PDB file of C-alpha atoms in Angstrom:
ATOM      1  CA  MET A  29     196.945 -39.955  58.515  1.00 37.00           C
ATOM      2  CA  THR A  30     193.982 -37.643  59.149  1.00 55.00           C
ATOM      3  CA  ASP A  31     191.362 -36.660  56.591  1.00 81.00           C
ATOM      4  CA  THR A  32     193.835 -33.957  55.541  1.00 90.00           C
ATOM      5  CA  ASP A  33     197.032 -35.037  53.813  1.00 93.00           C
ATOM      6  CA  ILE A  34     198.559 -31.561  53.495  1.00 95.00           C
ATOM      7  CA  ARG A  35     198.163 -28.287  55.350  1.00 97.00           C
ATOM      8  CA  PHE A  36     199.229 -25.391  53.161  1.00 97.00           C
ATOM      9  CA  TYR A  37     199.707 -21.990  54.841  1.00 97.00           C
ATOM     10  CA  PHE A  38     199.461 -19.097  52.391  1.00 97.00           C
ATOM     11  CA  ASP A  39     199.279 -15.356  51.983  1.00 97.00           C
ATOM     12  CA  PRO A  40     197.461 -14.563  48.704  1.00 96.00           C
ATOM     13  CA  VAL A  41     199.886 -11.784  47.713  1.00 95.00           C
ATOM     14  CA  CYS A  42     203.017 -13.940  48.054  1.00 94.00           C
ATOM     15  CA  PRO A  43     204.300 -14.995  44.609  1.00 92.00           C
ATOM     16  CA  PHE A  44     206.380 -17.844  46.065  1.00 91.00           C
ATOM     17  CA  ALA A  45     203.363 -19.300  47.845  1.00 94.00           C
ATOM     18  CA  TRP A  46     201.303 -19.023  44.668  1.00 95.00           C
ATOM     19  CA  MET A  47     203.789 -20.920  42.506  1.00 93.00           C
ATOM     20  CA  THR A  48     204.198 -23.615  45.130  1.00 95.00           C
ATOM     21  CA  SER A  49     200.427 -23.876  45.597  1.00 96.00           C
ATOM     22  CA  LYS A  50     199.962 -24.607  41.895  1.00 95.00           C
ATOM     23  CA  TRP A  51     202.507 -27.397  42.179  1.00 96.00           C
ATOM     24  CA  VAL A  52     200.717 -28.778  45.251  1.00 97.00           C
ATOM     25  CA  ARG A  53     197.389 -28.732  43.392  1.00 96.00           C
ATOM     26  CA  MET A  54     198.952 -30.705  40.536  1.00 95.00           C
ATOM     27  CA  VAL A  55     200.267 -33.321  42.941  1.00 96.00           C
ATOM     28  CA  ALA A  56     197.028 -33.461  44.936  1.00 96.00           C
ATOM     29  CA  ALA A  57     195.047 -34.113  41.760  1.00 95.00           C
ATOM     30  CA  GLN A  58     197.311 -37.010  40.773  1.00 95.00           C
ATOM     31  CA  ARG A  59     197.682 -38.541  44.227  1.00 95.00           C
ATOM     32  CA  ASP A  60     194.128 -37.819  45.421  1.00 95.00           C
ATOM     33  CA  TYR A  61     195.424 -35.838  48.392  1.00 96.00           C
ATOM     34  CA  ALA A  62     193.209 -33.615  50.517  1.00 96.00           C
ATOM     35  CA  VAL A  63     194.645 -30.134  51.080  1.00 97.00           C
ATOM     36  CA  ASP A  64     193.604 -27.886  53.957  1.00 97.00           C
ATOM     37  CA  TRP A  65     194.307 -24.283  52.911  1.00 97.00           C
ATOM     38  CA  ARG A  66     195.309 -22.265  55.974  1.00 97.00           C
ATOM     39  CA  PHE A  67     196.328 -18.685  56.651  1.00 98.00           C
ATOM     40  CA  ILE A  68     199.570 -16.910  57.398  1.00 97.00           C
ATOM     41  CA  SER A  69     199.738 -13.141  57.025  1.00 97.00           C
ATOM     42  CA  LEU A  70     202.967 -11.492  55.909  1.00 95.00           C
ATOM     43  CA  ARG A  71     201.669  -8.243  57.395  1.00 96.00           C
ATOM     44  CA  MET A  72     201.262  -9.883  60.791  1.00 96.00           C
ATOM     45  CA  ILE A  73     204.616 -11.692  60.594  1.00 94.00           C
ATOM     46  CA  ASN A  74     206.308  -8.336  60.003  1.00 93.00           C
ATOM     47  CA  SER A  75     204.163  -6.300  62.387  1.00 92.00           C
ATOM     48  CA  GLY A  76     207.155  -5.415  64.537  1.00 89.00           C
ATOM     49  CA  ILE A  77     209.422  -4.437  61.638  1.00 89.00           C
ATOM     50  CA  ASP A  78     210.049  -0.947  60.274  1.00 92.00           C
ATOM     51  CA  TYR A  79     208.957  -1.423  56.667  1.00 92.00           C
ATOM     52  CA  ASP A  80     210.745   1.702  55.441  1.00 90.00           C
ATOM     53  CA  SER A  81     214.156   0.385  56.499  1.00 90.00           C
ATOM     54  CA  HIS A  82     213.682  -3.317  55.774  1.00 90.00           C
ATOM     55  CA  PHE A  83     211.613  -3.486  52.575  1.00 88.00           C
ATOM     56  CA  PRO A  84     211.357  -1.686  49.237  1.00 88.00           C
ATOM     57  CA  ALA A  85     208.685   0.968  48.856  1.00 88.00           C
ATOM     58  CA  GLY A  86     205.164  -0.400  48.575  1.00 89.00           C
ATOM     59  CA  TYR A  87     205.681  -3.613  50.537  1.00 91.00           C
ATOM     60  CA  GLU A  88     203.678  -2.513  53.560  1.00 94.00           C
ATOM     61  CA  GLU A  89     200.691  -1.652  51.375  1.00 95.00           C
ATOM     62  CA  GLY A  90     201.083  -4.935  49.503  1.00 94.00           C
ATOM     63  CA  HIS A  91     201.198  -7.017  52.673  1.00 96.00           C
ATOM     64  CA  THR A  92     198.226  -5.115  54.064  1.00 96.00           C
ATOM     65  CA  SER A  93     196.195  -5.970  50.984  1.00 96.00           C
ATOM     66  CA  GLY A  94     197.069  -9.616  51.614  1.00 96.00           C
ATOM     67  CA  LEU A  95     195.682  -9.383  55.146  1.00 97.00           C
ATOM     68  CA  ARG A  96     192.470  -7.856  53.811  1.00 98.00           C
ATOM     69  CA  LEU A  97     192.091 -10.738  51.362  1.00 98.00           C
ATOM     70  CA  LEU A  98     192.744 -13.289  54.109  1.00 98.00           C
ATOM     71  CA  ARG A  99     189.843 -11.822  56.088  1.00 98.00           C
ATOM     72  CA  VAL A 100     187.587 -12.584  53.147  1.00 98.00           C
ATOM     73  CA  ALA A 101     189.020 -16.107  52.920  1.00 98.00           C
ATOM     74  CA  ALA A 102     188.422 -16.630  56.648  1.00 98.00           C
ATOM     75  CA  ARG A 103     184.813 -15.557  56.382  1.00 98.00           C
ATOM     76  CA  ALA A 104     184.301 -17.707  53.289  1.00 98.00           C
ATOM     77  CA  ARG A 105     185.656 -20.728  55.164  1.00 98.00           C
ATOM     78  CA  ALA A 106     183.509 -20.044  58.208  1.00 98.00           C
ATOM     79  CA  GLU A 107     180.299 -19.680  56.224  1.00 98.00           C
ATOM     80  CA  HIS A 108     180.850 -22.077  53.318  1.00 98.00           C
ATOM     81  CA  GLY A 109     183.231 -24.778  54.541  1.00 96.00           C
ATOM     82  CA  ARG A 110     186.985 -25.302  54.520  1.00 95.00           C
ATOM     83  CA  THR A 111     187.233 -25.900  50.778  1.00 96.00           C
ATOM     84  CA  ALA A 112     185.935 -22.368  50.166  1.00 97.00           C
ATOM     85  CA  ALA A 113     189.260 -20.927  51.340  1.00 97.00           C
ATOM     86  CA  GLY A 114     191.134 -22.864  48.666  1.00 97.00           C
ATOM     87  CA  SER A 115     188.656 -21.897  45.952  1.00 97.00           C
ATOM     88  CA  PHE A 116     188.926 -18.224  46.850  1.00 98.00           C
ATOM     89  CA  TYR A 117     192.726 -18.413  47.057  1.00 98.00           C
ATOM     90  CA  GLU A 118     192.927 -19.940  43.589  1.00 97.00           C
ATOM     91  CA  ALA A 119     190.614 -17.305  42.089  1.00 96.00           C
ATOM     92  CA  VAL A 120     192.228 -14.278  43.697  1.00 97.00           C
ATOM     93  CA  SER A 121     195.903 -15.200  43.314  1.00 95.00           C
ATOM     94  CA  SER A 122     195.513 -16.344  39.712  1.00 94.00           C
ATOM     95  CA  GLU A 123     194.175 -12.855  39.025  1.00 94.00           C
ATOM     96  CA  ILE A 124     197.019 -11.201  40.962  1.00 94.00           C
ATOM     97  CA  PHE A 125     199.829 -13.160  39.306  1.00 91.00           C
ATOM     98  CA  ASP A 126     198.634 -14.832  36.102  1.00 88.00           C
ATOM     99  CA  SER A 127     196.030 -12.534  34.533  1.00 87.00           C
ATOM    100  CA  PRO A 128     196.862 -10.286  31.545  1.00 79.00           C
ATOM    101  CA  GLY A 129     196.444  -7.186  33.721  1.00 85.00           C
ATOM    102  CA  ALA A 130     198.402  -8.512  36.707  1.00 86.00           C
ATOM    103  CA  ALA A 131     201.328  -6.116  36.310  1.00 82.00           C
ATOM    104  CA  GLY A 132     199.037  -3.105  36.604  1.00 87.00           C
ATOM    105  CA  LEU A 133     197.329  -4.156  39.831  1.00 90.00           C
ATOM    106  CA  THR A 134     198.127  -1.897  42.784  1.00 93.00           C
ATOM    107  CA  PRO A 135     197.817  -2.868  46.457  1.00 93.00           C
ATOM    108  CA  ALA A 136     194.827  -0.533  46.736  1.00 93.00           C
ATOM    109  CA  THR A 137     193.135  -2.326  43.848  1.00 94.00           C
ATOM    110  CA  ARG A 138     193.865  -5.804  45.237  1.00 93.00           C
ATOM    111  CA  GLY A 139     192.294  -4.871  48.556  1.00 92.00           C
ATOM    112  CA  SER A 140     189.103  -3.386  47.130  1.00 95.00           C
ATOM    113  CA  ARG A 141     185.551  -4.695  46.850  1.00 96.00           C
ATOM    114  CA  ALA A 142     185.554  -3.983  43.115  1.00 96.00           C
ATOM    115  CA  PHE A 143     188.471  -6.403  42.735  1.00 97.00           C
ATOM    116  CA  VAL A 144     187.251  -9.065  45.148  1.00 97.00           C
ATOM    117  CA  GLU A 145     183.555  -9.380  44.320  1.00 97.00           C
ATOM    118  CA  PRO A 146     183.927 -10.808  40.777  1.00 96.00           C
ATOM    119  CA  LEU A 147     186.606 -13.199  42.047  1.00 97.00           C
ATOM    120  CA  LEU A 148     184.249 -14.464  44.726  1.00 97.00           C
ATOM    121  CA  ALA A 149     181.728 -15.129  41.967  1.00 97.00           C
ATOM    122  CA  ARG A 150     184.413 -16.991  40.000  1.00 95.00           C
ATOM    123  CA  ALA A 151     185.006 -19.160  43.061  1.00 96.00           C
ATOM    124  CA  GLY A 152     181.276 -19.852  43.371  1.00 97.00           C
ATOM    125  CA  LEU A 153     180.930 -17.725  46.504  1.00 98.00           C
ATOM    126  CA  PRO A 154     178.596 -14.815  47.369  1.00 97.00           C
ATOM    127  CA  ALA A 155     179.886 -11.333  46.563  1.00 96.00           C
ATOM    128  CA  GLY A 156     178.749 -10.180  49.993  1.00 97.00           C
ATOM    129  CA  LEU A 157     181.743 -11.933  51.568  1.00 98.00           C
ATOM    130  CA  ALA A 158     183.814  -8.960  50.390  1.00 97.00           C
ATOM    131  CA  GLY A 159     182.427  -7.089  53.391  1.00 97.00           C
ATOM    132  CA  ALA A 160     185.095  -8.867  55.460  1.00 98.00           C
ATOM    133  CA  LEU A 161     187.906  -6.834  53.852  1.00 97.00           C
ATOM    134  CA  ASP A 162     187.777  -4.280  56.687  1.00 96.00           C
ATOM    135  CA  ASP A 163     186.433  -6.617  59.369  1.00 97.00           C
ATOM    136  CA  THR A 164     189.235  -6.982  61.919  1.00 97.00           C
ATOM    137  CA  ARG A 165     187.227  -9.561  63.864  1.00 97.00           C
ATOM    138  CA  TRP A 166     188.841 -12.186  61.634  1.00 97.00           C
ATOM    139  CA  ASP A 167     192.377 -11.107  62.538  1.00 97.00           C
ATOM    140  CA  ASP A 168     192.674 -13.264  65.678  1.00 97.00           C
ATOM    141  CA  GLU A 169     191.891 -16.399  63.655  1.00 98.00           C
ATOM    142  CA  ILE A 170     194.386 -15.443  60.952  1.00 98.00           C
ATOM    143  CA  ARG A 171     197.067 -14.620  63.529  1.00 97.00           C
ATOM    144  CA  ALA A 172     196.487 -17.911  65.349  1.00 97.00           C
ATOM    145  CA  GLU A 173     196.967 -19.969  62.190  1.00 97.00           C
ATOM    146  CA  GLY A 174     200.103 -18.033  61.305  1.00 96.00           C
ATOM    147  CA  ASP A 175     201.484 -18.690  64.792  1.00 96.00           C
ATOM    148  CA  GLU A 176     200.560 -22.349  64.372  1.00 96.00           C
ATOM    149  CA  ALA A 177     202.565 -22.531  61.160  1.00 95.00           C
ATOM    150  CA  LEU A 178     205.602 -20.770  62.618  1.00 95.00           C
ATOM    151  CA  SER A 179     205.538 -23.032  65.669  1.00 94.00           C
ATOM    152  CA  LEU A 180     206.221 -25.903  63.270  1.00 92.00           C
ATOM    153  CA  THR A 181     209.145 -24.293  61.420  1.00 90.00           C
ATOM    154  CA  GLY A 182     210.609 -21.501  63.535  1.00 88.00           C
ATOM    155  CA  ARG A 183     209.753 -17.826  63.220  1.00 86.00           C
ATOM    156  CA  ASP A 184     212.503 -16.791  60.794  1.00 86.00           C
ATOM    157  CA  VAL A 185     210.638 -17.874  57.645  1.00 88.00           C
ATOM    158  CA  GLY A 186     207.849 -16.607  55.429  1.00 87.00           C
ATOM    159  CA  THR A 187     205.363 -18.209  53.069  1.00 91.00           C
ATOM    160  CA  PRO A 188     204.493 -20.815  52.018  1.00 93.00           C
ATOM    161  CA  ILE A 189     204.680 -23.319  54.854  1.00 95.00           C
ATOM    162  CA  ILE A 190     203.652 -26.913  54.169  1.00 95.00           C
ATOM    163  CA  HIS A 191     202.747 -29.427  56.864  1.00 95.00           C
ATOM    164  CA  PHE A 192     202.924 -33.001  55.599  1.00 91.00           C
ATOM    165  CA  SER A 193     200.697 -35.738  57.063  1.00 90.00           C
ATOM    166  CA  PRO A 194     199.393 -33.615  59.938  1.00 92.00           C
ATOM    167  CA  PRO A 195     199.337 -33.517  62.849  1.00 91.00           C
ATOM    168  CA  ALA A 196     202.453 -35.635  63.439  1.00 88.00           C
ATOM    169  CA  GLY A 197     204.242 -35.116  60.098  1.00 88.00           C
ATOM    170  CA  ALA A 198     207.073 -32.734  59.288  1.00 88.00           C
ATOM    171  CA  ALA A 199     206.592 -29.127  58.216  1.00 90.00           C
ATOM    172  CA  PHE A 200     208.878 -26.559  56.633  1.00 90.00           C
ATOM    173  CA  PHE A 201     209.038 -23.343  54.665  1.00 92.00           C
ATOM    174  CA  GLY A 202     208.862 -23.774  50.910  1.00 88.00           C
ATOM    175  CA  PRO A 203     209.898 -25.302  48.699  1.00 90.00           C
ATOM    176  CA  VAL A 204     210.440 -22.142  46.662  1.00 89.00           C
ATOM    177  CA  ILE A 205     210.298 -23.002  42.960  1.00 88.00           C
ATOM    178  CA  SER A 206     210.910 -20.589  40.105  1.00 82.00           C
ATOM    179  CA  ARG A 207     208.547 -22.223  37.611  1.00 84.00           C
ATOM    180  CA  LEU A 208     205.784 -24.777  37.466  1.00 87.00           C
ATOM    181  CA  PRO A 209     206.999 -28.316  36.695  1.00 89.00           C
ATOM    182  CA  SER A 210     205.327 -30.651  34.254  1.00 88.00           C
ATOM    183  CA  PRO A 211     202.764 -33.077  35.726  1.00 87.00           C
ATOM    184  CA  GLU A 212     205.345 -35.873  35.671  1.00 89.00           C
ATOM    185  CA  ASP A 213     208.068 -33.743  37.235  1.00 93.00           C
ATOM    186  CA  ALA A 214     205.595 -32.412  39.803  1.00 94.00           C
ATOM    187  CA  VAL A 215     205.074 -35.838  41.341  1.00 95.00           C
ATOM    188  CA  ARG A 216     208.770 -36.694  41.203  1.00 95.00           C
ATOM    189  CA  LEU A 217     209.666 -33.398  42.914  1.00 95.00           C
ATOM    190  CA  TRP A 218     207.022 -34.086  45.558  1.00 95.00           C
ATOM    191  CA  ASP A 219     208.520 -37.466  46.340  1.00 95.00           C
ATOM    192  CA  TYR A 220     211.995 -35.949  46.682  1.00 93.00           C
ATOM    193  CA  VAL A 221     210.749 -33.179  48.993  1.00 92.00           C
ATOM    194  CA  THR A 222     208.677 -35.457  51.203  1.00 90.00           C
ATOM    195  CA  GLY A 223     211.567 -37.891  51.337  1.00 91.00           C
ATOM    196  CA  LEU A 224     213.784 -35.191  52.801  1.00 89.00           C
ATOM    197  CA  ALA A 225     211.030 -34.033  55.120  1.00 85.00           C
ATOM    198  CA  SER A 226     210.579 -37.533  56.532  1.00 85.00           C
ATOM    199  CA  PHE A 227     214.094 -37.487  58.000  1.00 87.00           C
ATOM    200  CA  ALA A 228     213.803 -35.805  61.407  1.00 83.00           C
ATOM    201  CA  GLY A 229     217.381 -34.525  61.227  1.00 86.00           C
ATOM    202  CA  PHE A 230     216.857 -32.606  57.974  1.00 84.00           C
ATOM    203  CA  ALA A 231     216.886 -28.839  58.562  1.00 81.00           C
ATOM    204  CA  GLU A 232     217.736 -26.802  55.450  1.00 81.00           C
ATOM    205  CA  LEU A 233     218.668 -27.032  51.787  1.00 80.00           C
ATOM    206  CA  LYS A 234     219.316 -23.732  50.033  1.00 79.00           C
ATOM    207  CA  ARG A 235     220.990 -22.115  47.046  1.00 76.00           C
ATOM    208  CA  SER A 236     221.021 -18.488  45.940  1.00 72.00           C
ATOM    209  CA  LEU A 237     221.638 -19.228  42.249  1.00 64.00           C
ATOM    210  CA  ARG A 238     218.369 -19.481  40.344  1.00 67.00           C
ATOM    211  CA  GLU A 239     217.460 -21.146  37.083  1.00 68.00           C
ATOM    212  CA  ARG A 240     217.683 -18.794  34.154  1.00 68.00           C
ATOM    213  CA  PRO A 241     214.299 -17.312  33.231  1.00 65.00           C
ATOM    214  CA  GLN A 242     212.490 -19.117  30.459  1.00 71.00           C
ATOM    215  CA  LEU A 243     209.495 -18.364  28.298  1.00 81.00           C
ATOM    216  CA  ARG A 244     206.785 -20.969  27.817  1.00 82.00           C
ATOM    217  CA  ILE A 245     205.045 -20.165  24.531  1.00 91.00           C
ATOM    218  CA  VAL A 246     202.114 -21.882  22.832  1.00 92.00           C
ATOM    219  CA  ASN A 247     203.230 -23.768  19.733  1.00 94.00           C
ATOM    220  CA  ASP A 248     199.986 -25.213  18.331  1.00 94.00           C
ATOM    221  CA  GLN A 249     198.172 -21.999  17.387  1.00 95.00           C
ATOM    222  CA  VAL A 250     198.918 -20.650  13.905  1.00 96.00           C
ATOM    223  CA  GLY A 251     198.329 -17.060  12.823  1.00 96.00           C
ATOM    224  CA  ALA A 252     199.815 -14.124  10.915  1.00 96.00           C
ATOM    225  CA  PRO A 253     201.207 -11.467  13.313  1.00 96.00           C
ATOM    226  CA  THR A 254     200.350  -8.026  11.970  1.00 96.00           C
ATOM    227  CA  TRP A 255     201.877  -4.703  12.980  1.00 95.00           C
ATOM    228  CA  ALA A 256     199.306  -2.139  14.145  1.00 94.00           C
ATOM    229  CA  ARG A 257     201.006   0.460  11.957  1.00 94.00           C
ATOM    230  CA  ASP A 258     200.290  -1.673   8.880  1.00 95.00           C
ATOM    231  CA  VAL A 259     196.662  -2.085   9.933  1.00 95.00           C
ATOM    232  CA  ALA A 260     196.418   1.696  10.254  1.00 94.00           C
ATOM    233  CA  ALA A 261     197.897   2.143   6.773  1.00 94.00           C
ATOM    234  CA  ALA A 262     195.424  -0.383   5.386  1.00 94.00           C
ATOM    235  CA  THR A 263     192.563   1.491   7.043  1.00 93.00           C
ATOM    236  CA  LEU A 264     193.720   4.714   5.420  1.00 92.00           C
ATOM    237  CA  ALA A 265     193.843   2.959   2.028  1.00 91.00           C
ATOM    238  CA  ALA A 266     190.252   1.801   2.579  1.00 91.00           C
ATOM    239  CA  VAL A 267     188.838   5.245   3.370  1.00 89.00           C
ATOM    240  CA  ASP A 268     191.024   7.408   1.110  1.00 85.00           C
ATOM    241  CA  ARG A 269     189.258   6.523  -2.121  1.00 84.00           C
ATOM    242  CA  SER A 270     186.448   7.891  -4.244  1.00 81.00           C
ATOM    243  CA  ALA A 271     184.130   4.906  -3.810  1.00 82.00           C
ATOM    244  CA  PRO A 272     183.764   3.524  -0.280  1.00 80.00           C
ATOM    245  CA  LEU A 273     184.336  -0.160   0.332  1.00 86.00           C
ATOM    246  CA  GLU A 274     181.324  -2.253   1.228  1.00 87.00           C
ATOM    247  CA  GLY A 275     181.184  -5.681   2.820  1.00 90.00           C
ATOM    248  CA  LEU A 276     183.655  -7.692   4.893  1.00 93.00           C
ATOM    249  CA  TYR A 277     187.383  -7.465   4.262  1.00 94.00           C
ATOM    250  CA  HIS A 278     190.300  -9.148   6.002  1.00 95.00           C
ATOM    251  CA  VAL A 279     193.634  -7.399   6.466  1.00 95.00           C
ATOM    252  CA  ALA A 280     196.709  -9.199   7.787  1.00 96.00           C
ATOM    253  CA  ALA A 281     200.400  -9.651   7.114  1.00 96.00           C
ATOM    254  CA  GLY A 282     201.520 -12.347   4.742  1.00 95.00           C
ATOM    255  CA  GLY A 283     202.741 -15.751   5.825  1.00 95.00           C
ATOM    256  CA  GLU A 284     201.948 -17.688   8.949  1.00 96.00           C
ATOM    257  CA  THR A 285     203.664 -18.792  12.139  1.00 97.00           C
ATOM    258  CA  THR A 286     203.031 -20.074  15.656  1.00 96.00           C
ATOM    259  CA  TRP A 287     203.325 -17.968  18.797  1.00 95.00           C
ATOM    260  CA  PHE A 288     206.421 -20.008  19.695  1.00 94.00           C
ATOM    261  CA  GLU A 289     208.141 -19.321  16.370  1.00 95.00           C
ATOM    262  CA  PHE A 290     207.114 -15.660  16.577  1.00 95.00           C
ATOM    263  CA  ALA A 291     208.668 -15.317  20.035  1.00 93.00           C
ATOM    264  CA  GLN A 292     211.870 -16.990  18.895  1.00 92.00           C
ATOM    265  CA  ARG A 293     212.175 -14.552  15.993  1.00 92.00           C
ATOM    266  CA  ILE A 294     211.614 -11.536  18.253  1.00 93.00           C
ATOM    267  CA  LEU A 295     214.294 -12.682  20.690  1.00 90.00           C
ATOM    268  CA  THR A 296     216.776 -13.390  17.887  1.00 91.00           C
ATOM    269  CA  LEU A 297     216.297  -9.963  16.329  1.00 91.00           C
ATOM    270  CA  SER A 298     216.548  -8.325  19.754  1.00 89.00           C
ATOM    271  CA  GLY A 299     219.741 -10.157  20.697  1.00 87.00           C
ATOM    272  CA  ILE A 300     218.122 -11.686  23.781  1.00 83.00           C
ATOM    273  CA  THR A 301     219.161 -15.198  24.798  1.00 80.00           C
ATOM    274  CA  ILE A 302     216.373 -16.591  26.965  1.00 81.00           C
ATOM    275  CA  PRO A 303     215.324 -20.233  26.671  1.00 82.00           C
ATOM    276  CA  VAL A 304     211.967 -20.601  24.927  1.00 87.00           C
ATOM    277  CA  VAL A 305     209.951 -23.727  25.664  1.00 86.00           C
ATOM    278  CA  PRO A 306     207.116 -24.770  23.309  1.00 90.00           C
ATOM    279  CA  ILE A 307     203.900 -25.748  25.090  1.00 89.00           C
ATOM    280  CA  PRO A 308     200.450 -26.850  23.892  1.00 90.00           C
ATOM    281  CA  THR A 309     197.377 -24.649  24.233  1.00 89.00           C
ATOM    282  CA  SER A 310     196.345 -26.751  27.203  1.00 83.00           C
ATOM    283  CA  GLY A 311     199.435 -25.497  29.027  1.00 79.00           C
ATOM    284  CA  TYR A 312     198.208 -21.898  28.901  1.00 79.00           C
ATOM    285  CA  PRO A 313     194.478 -21.890  29.645  1.00 76.00           C
ATOM    286  CA  THR A 314     192.582 -18.665  28.935  1.00 78.00           C
ATOM    287  CA  PRO A 315     188.978 -17.649  29.688  1.00 76.00           C
ATOM    288  CA  ALA A 316     188.227 -17.472  25.951  1.00 83.00           C
ATOM    289  CA  ALA A 317     189.229 -20.359  23.697  1.00 86.00           C
ATOM    290  CA  ARG A 318     191.826 -19.459  21.078  1.00 88.00           C
ATOM    291  CA  PRO A 319     191.494 -20.890  17.539  1.00 92.00           C
ATOM    292  CA  ALA A 320     194.137 -23.335  16.388  1.00 94.00           C
ATOM    293  CA  TYR A 321     194.327 -21.640  12.972  1.00 96.00           C
ATOM    294  CA  SER A 322     193.537 -17.934  12.560  1.00 95.00           C
ATOM    295  CA  VAL A 323     195.324 -16.947   9.350  1.00 95.00           C
ATOM    296  CA  LEU A 324     193.226 -14.441   7.368  1.00 93.00           C
ATOM    297  CA  ASP A 325     193.032 -14.157   3.571  1.00 94.00           C
ATOM    298  CA  SER A 326     193.613 -10.521   2.561  1.00 95.00           C
ATOM    299  CA  GLY A 327     193.171 -11.177  -1.159  1.00 94.00           C
ATOM    300  CA  ARG A 328     189.823  -9.392  -1.493  1.00 94.00           C
ATOM    301  CA  PHE A 329     191.166  -6.259   0.211  1.00 94.00           C
ATOM    302  CA  GLU A 330     194.315  -6.233  -1.922  1.00 94.00           C
ATOM    303  CA  GLN A 331     192.260  -6.555  -5.092  1.00 93.00           C
ATOM    304  CA  ALA A 332     189.937  -3.709  -4.082  1.00 92.00           C
ATOM    305  CA  THR A 333     192.560  -1.248  -2.846  1.00 93.00           C
ATOM    306  CA  GLY A 334     195.871  -2.313  -4.308  1.00 92.00           C
ATOM    307  CA  PHE A 335     197.256  -2.269  -0.772  1.00 94.00           C
ATOM    308  CA  ARG A 336     199.218  -5.269   0.456  1.00 94.00           C
ATOM    309  CA  ILE A 337     201.002  -5.894   3.736  1.00 95.00           C
ATOM    310  CA  GLY A 338     204.229  -7.793   3.248  1.00 93.00           C
ATOM    311  CA  PRO A 339     205.215 -11.006   5.048  1.00 95.00           C
ATOM    312  CA  TRP A 340     205.301 -10.740   8.831  1.00 96.00           C
ATOM    313  CA  GLU A 341     208.975 -11.754   8.847  1.00 94.00           C
ATOM    314  CA  ASP A 342     209.825  -8.685   6.741  1.00 94.00           C
ATOM    315  CA  ARG A 343     207.726  -6.265   8.791  1.00 94.00           C
ATOM    316  CA  LEU A 344     208.920  -7.437  12.218  1.00 94.00           C
ATOM    317  CA  PRO A 345     212.454  -5.912  12.112  1.00 93.00           C
ATOM    318  CA  GLN A 346     211.069  -2.436  11.358  1.00 91.00           C
ATOM    319  CA  CYS A 347     208.461  -2.822  14.059  1.00 92.00           C
ATOM    320  CA  LEU A 348     211.126  -3.708  16.640  1.00 90.00           C
ATOM    321  CA  ALA A 349     213.249  -0.785  15.446  1.00 87.00           C
ATOM    322  CA  GLY A 350     210.485   1.584  16.430  1.00 77.00           C
ATOM    323  CA  GLY A 351     208.938   2.041  13.016  1.00 57.00           C
ATOM    324  CA  ARG A 352     211.791   4.085  11.530  1.00 52.00           C
ATOM    325  CA  ASP A 353     211.794   4.041   7.733  1.00 49.00           C
TER     326      ASP A 353
END
């Protein structure tokens, strides 16, 4: 085995590659594997295809933004070492797929300096590397690595491509996974996949049926969910009085619950049957730490104004109904 245990070929705008990469990082951390993050551009793979007839609207722009980001990754690797590509990939794709504003990101945004520069900083890299977004001099290197990957698997696949125990080990497209496994399941899945890959006669394993979607909701943070309409009514009660209130007042619905229990109640009232899995706070890391207990005491406000918000369980049905009285 070389100094690299795994070669992982990625395009930063591919959601399948991103999910698989997170699994690979989990395994690498537990097995002390070295991962070499390499490039494969979906825009280059599909360069000879008519996007309008083969893909939904917006795919060409999306794939092009991925190529622009790969140019930055290539420059980062050239100037700051091979690990820089993996650090940049983790920063940029976590923002594209896992950030609160991910759904609102357009291809134009993802391929812009304004988007890339703070992510370079997050990866510990100079913001000036963003100048590579439009630098086509990196395209030959990106194309060569993509061709390298496809030479190992055949050209009728996409991303990700994993090469095990290079240079002599097996390589294949995928695996495509619909959700991130637990740390224990991650290693077990890895052993199954590499076991299949080690058999030279293994070619393909596929199914079109997917696991039902599931929600993973934090279950160790306690709060009192409060409808914005009730907060607005409380604000009106505070200002619509002869003597203004002074000092600090808390306003919140009555009762308490966890995010997990809150989600379950919403789904029940909405008639939606999606599995909900409780997870600890550590399973959903956020830039800002969330308190374990954030229930507020509204007693002082109620005493001063006579206004009281009822229990969150009672207010939730009306909220979901659109606020109709």
